[in-house]
């Protein structure tokens, strides 16, 4: 059985944060990937990841990017790489 990919989107809910969440969802749907998305807006929780600038994308506990909106192809690469290590 495939495990869901654990994805966290860190940010206060600003325009860029929403954009990142939308792109991540789009990539997941287009490629039919099993994933759980959690949006974290608490400054304290975001700080626990050591992230200083948002939006940030965390996959499987690893911060993949912070302070920018990643391209869909980057997100897909991160998800595929994570899937490869999770199996």
Coordinates of C-alpha atoms in Angstrom, one line a residue:
X1 CA 0.0 0.0 0.0
X2 CA 1.3 3.4 -0.9
X3 CA 1.9 5.9 1.8
X4 CA 0.6 9.4 1.4
X5 CA 3.3 12.0 0.9
X6 CA 3.3 14.4 3.9
X7 CA 3.3 17.9 2.5
X8 CA 3.2 21.0 4.7
X9 CA 2.8 24.5 3.3
X10 CA 4.1 27.1 5.7
X11 CA 2.8 30.7 5.6
X12 CA 0.4 33.2 7.1
X13 CA -2.1 32.8 4.3
X14 CA -0.8 35.5 2.1
X15 CA -1.4 35.6 -1.6
X16 CA 1.9 33.8 -2.4
X17 CA 1.1 31.1 0.2
X18 CA -2.3 30.5 -1.4
X19 CA -0.6 30.3 -4.8
X20 CA 1.9 27.7 -3.6
X21 CA -0.9 25.6 -2.1
X22 CA -2.8 25.8 -5.4
X23 CA 0.3 24.7 -7.4
X24 CA 1.0 21.8 -5.1
X25 CA -2.6 20.6 -5.3
X26 CA -2.6 20.9 -9.1
X27 CA 0.6 18.9 -9.4
X28 CA -0.8 16.2 -7.1
X29 CA -4.0 16.0 -9.0
X30 CA -2.4 16.0 -12.5
X31 CA 0.0 13.2 -11.5
X32 CA -2.5 11.3 -9.3
X33 CA -0.1 11.3 -6.3
X34 CA -1.1 10.1 -2.9
X35 CA -0.6 13.1 -0.6
X36 CA -1.7 14.8 2.5
X37 CA -1.5 18.6 2.5
X38 CA -1.4 20.6 5.7
X39 CA -1.3 24.3 5.7
X40 CA 0.5 25.8 8.7
X41 CA 0.0 29.5 9.4
X42 CA 1.1 29.6 13.1
X43 CA 4.3 31.6 13.4
X44 CA 5.5 29.4 16.2
X45 CA 5.0 26.2 14.2
X46 CA 6.6 27.8 11.1
X47 CA 9.6 28.7 13.3
X48 CA 9.9 25.1 14.4
X49 CA 10.9 24.2 10.9
X50 CA 13.7 26.9 11.0
X51 CA 11.9 28.8 8.2
X52 CA 12.5 32.5 8.3
X53 CA 10.7 33.5 5.0
X54 CA 7.4 32.2 3.7
X55 CA 5.9 30.7 1.7
X56 CA 7.7 27.4 2.4
X57 CA 7.2 23.9 1.2
X58 CA 8.0 21.0 3.5
X59 CA 7.9 17.4 2.1
X60 CA 8.4 14.5 4.4
X61 CA 9.8 16.8 7.0
X62 CA 12.4 18.4 4.7
X63 CA 12.1 22.1 3.9
X64 CA 12.3 22.1 0.1
X65 CA 12.0 25.8 -0.5
X66 CA 11.3 29.0 1.4
X67 CA 10.6 32.6 0.5
X68 CA 9.5 31.9 -3.0
X69 CA 6.8 30.3 -5.2
X70 CA 8.3 27.1 -6.7
X71 CA 7.6 26.0 -10.3
X72 CA 5.3 23.0 -10.8
X73 CA 8.1 20.9 -12.3
X74 CA 10.2 21.5 -9.2
X75 CA 7.4 20.4 -6.9
X76 CA 6.9 17.3 -9.1
X77 CA 10.6 16.4 -8.8
X78 CA 10.5 16.8 -5.0
X79 CA 7.4 14.5 -4.8
X80 CA 8.8 11.9 -7.1
X81 CA 12.1 11.9 -5.2
X82 CA 10.3 11.5 -1.9
X83 CA 8.2 8.7 -3.3
X84 CA 11.3 6.9 -4.4
X85 CA 12.8 7.1 -0.9
X86 CA 9.6 6.3 0.9
X87 CA 9.0 3.0 -0.8

